Short mmCIF file of C-alpha atoms in Angstrom, two decimals:
data_model
loop_
_atom_site.label_atom_id
_atom_site.label_comp_id
_atom_site.label_asym_id
_atom_site.label_seq_id
_atom_site.Cartn_x
_atom_site.Cartn_y
_atom_site.Cartn_z
CA MET A 54 13.61 -23.38 -9.52
CA ARG A 55 14.00 -19.80 -9.28
CA VAL A 56 12.54 -17.69 -11.97
CA PHE A 57 13.57 -13.95 -12.55
CA VAL A 58 10.64 -12.04 -14.23
CA ILE A 59 10.91 -8.41 -15.57
CA ALA A 60 7.48 -6.89 -15.80
CA HIS A 61 6.94 -3.92 -18.42
CA LYS A 62 4.19 -1.39 -17.70
CA SER A 63 2.05 -0.95 -20.60
CA GLU A 64 2.63 2.72 -21.87
CA ALA A 65 -1.03 2.55 -23.35
CA HIS A 66 -2.63 2.72 -19.67
CA THR A 67 -2.69 5.65 -17.59
CA ALA A 68 -1.85 6.04 -13.79
CA ASP A 69 -5.59 6.11 -13.24
CA ASP A 70 -5.95 2.76 -15.00
CA PHE A 71 -3.17 1.38 -12.62
CA ALA A 72 -4.94 2.78 -9.55
CA ALA A 73 -8.05 1.09 -10.30
CA TYR A 74 -6.66 -2.20 -10.05
CA LEU A 75 -3.76 -1.38 -7.50
CA GLU A 76 -5.38 -2.95 -4.37
CA ALA A 77 -6.18 -6.17 -6.27
CA GLU A 78 -2.50 -6.48 -7.40
CA GLU A 79 -1.08 -5.43 -3.95
CA THR A 80 -3.42 -8.36 -2.33
CA HIS A 81 -2.43 -10.97 -5.02
CA CYS A 82 1.13 -10.03 -4.94
CA LEU A 83 0.93 -10.38 -1.15
CA LYS A 84 -0.37 -13.78 -0.82
CA LEU A 85 2.22 -15.07 -3.27
CA TYR A 86 4.96 -13.39 -1.13
CA ALA A 87 3.36 -14.92 2.18
CA ASP A 88 3.14 -18.67 0.46
CA GLY A 89 6.84 -18.22 -0.65
CA THR A 90 6.11 -18.04 -4.26
CA MET A 91 7.21 -14.52 -4.94
CA ARG A 92 10.48 -14.25 -2.99
CA GLU A 93 11.14 -10.79 -4.17
CA ILE A 94 9.25 -7.86 -5.62
CA LEU A 95 11.51 -4.94 -6.78
CA ARG A 96 10.33 -1.81 -8.23
CA ARG A 97 12.35 -0.85 -11.43
CA SER A 98 14.35 2.30 -10.83
CA ASN A 99 13.06 3.76 -14.10
CA GLY A 100 9.42 3.33 -13.17
CA LYS A 101 8.56 1.21 -16.12
CA GLY A 102 7.50 -1.76 -14.05
CA ALA A 103 9.15 -4.46 -11.73
CA ILE A 104 11.54 -7.28 -11.03
CA LEU A 105 9.86 -10.47 -9.61
CA VAL A 106 12.26 -13.12 -8.07
CA MET A 107 9.80 -16.40 -7.94
CA GLU A 108 10.27 -19.92 -6.52
CA VAL A 109 8.35 -22.25 -8.66
CA ASP A 110 8.65 -25.72 -10.12
CA SER A 111 9.00 -24.41 -13.77
CA GLU A 112 9.21 -21.22 -16.11
CA ASP A 113 5.66 -22.35 -17.24
CA GLN A 114 4.51 -22.02 -13.78
CA ALA A 115 5.97 -18.64 -13.21
CA ARG A 116 4.14 -17.67 -16.63
CA ALA A 117 0.80 -18.99 -15.29
CA ILE A 118 1.14 -17.01 -12.13
CA CYS A 119 2.16 -13.90 -13.86
CA ALA A 120 -0.81 -14.05 -16.18
CA ASP A 121 -3.22 -14.64 -13.53
CA LEU A 122 -1.94 -11.00 -11.64
CA PRO A 123 -4.70 -8.21 -11.93
CA PHE A 124 -2.69 -5.69 -13.92
CA ALA A 125 -1.66 -8.78 -16.36
CA LYS A 126 -5.52 -9.60 -16.78
CA GLN A 127 -6.14 -6.25 -17.84
CA GLY A 128 -3.25 -5.93 -20.48
CA MET A 129 -1.31 -3.45 -18.28
CA LEU A 130 1.97 -5.75 -17.80
CA SER A 131 4.15 -7.71 -19.88
CA PHE A 132 6.63 -10.19 -19.02
CA ASP A 133 10.20 -11.48 -19.94
CA PHE A 134 10.96 -14.72 -17.96
CA TYR A 135 14.52 -16.04 -16.96
CA ALA A 136 14.84 -19.30 -15.35
CA ALA A 137 17.88 -19.72 -13.25
CA LEU A 138 19.42 -22.96 -11.43
CA PRO A 139 21.72 -22.62 -8.50
CA GLY A 140 25.55 -23.02 -8.86
CA LEU A 141 28.69 -21.66 -10.39
CA TRP A 142 29.40 -24.51 -12.84
CA PRO A 143 29.57 -22.65 -15.95
CA LEU A 144 32.12 -20.22 -14.41
CA ILE A 145 34.57 -23.28 -13.12
CA PRO A 146 36.99 -24.33 -15.85
CA THR A 147 36.79 -27.70 -16.75
CA SER A 148 40.50 -28.60 -17.36
#
């Protein structure tokens, strides 16, 4: 199952706060990318977070993985999750 995750940077944290955990966050995300869990990592154009495309068994698994990210553990990120299934069936007329 593919899950799209919108990550929101906390406005209560400074650039220095994020810098302190950046290496750990990068290492963690690269491991997820290498094993195929994190298919895409995109920076939001407004600088307020990221868009993650994950390949997981469930939305709950995506939530658990994101909760384990170093920035998330420090309360620096919050997330919105959108699980998606392949196919165009909602777009095809039934009659």
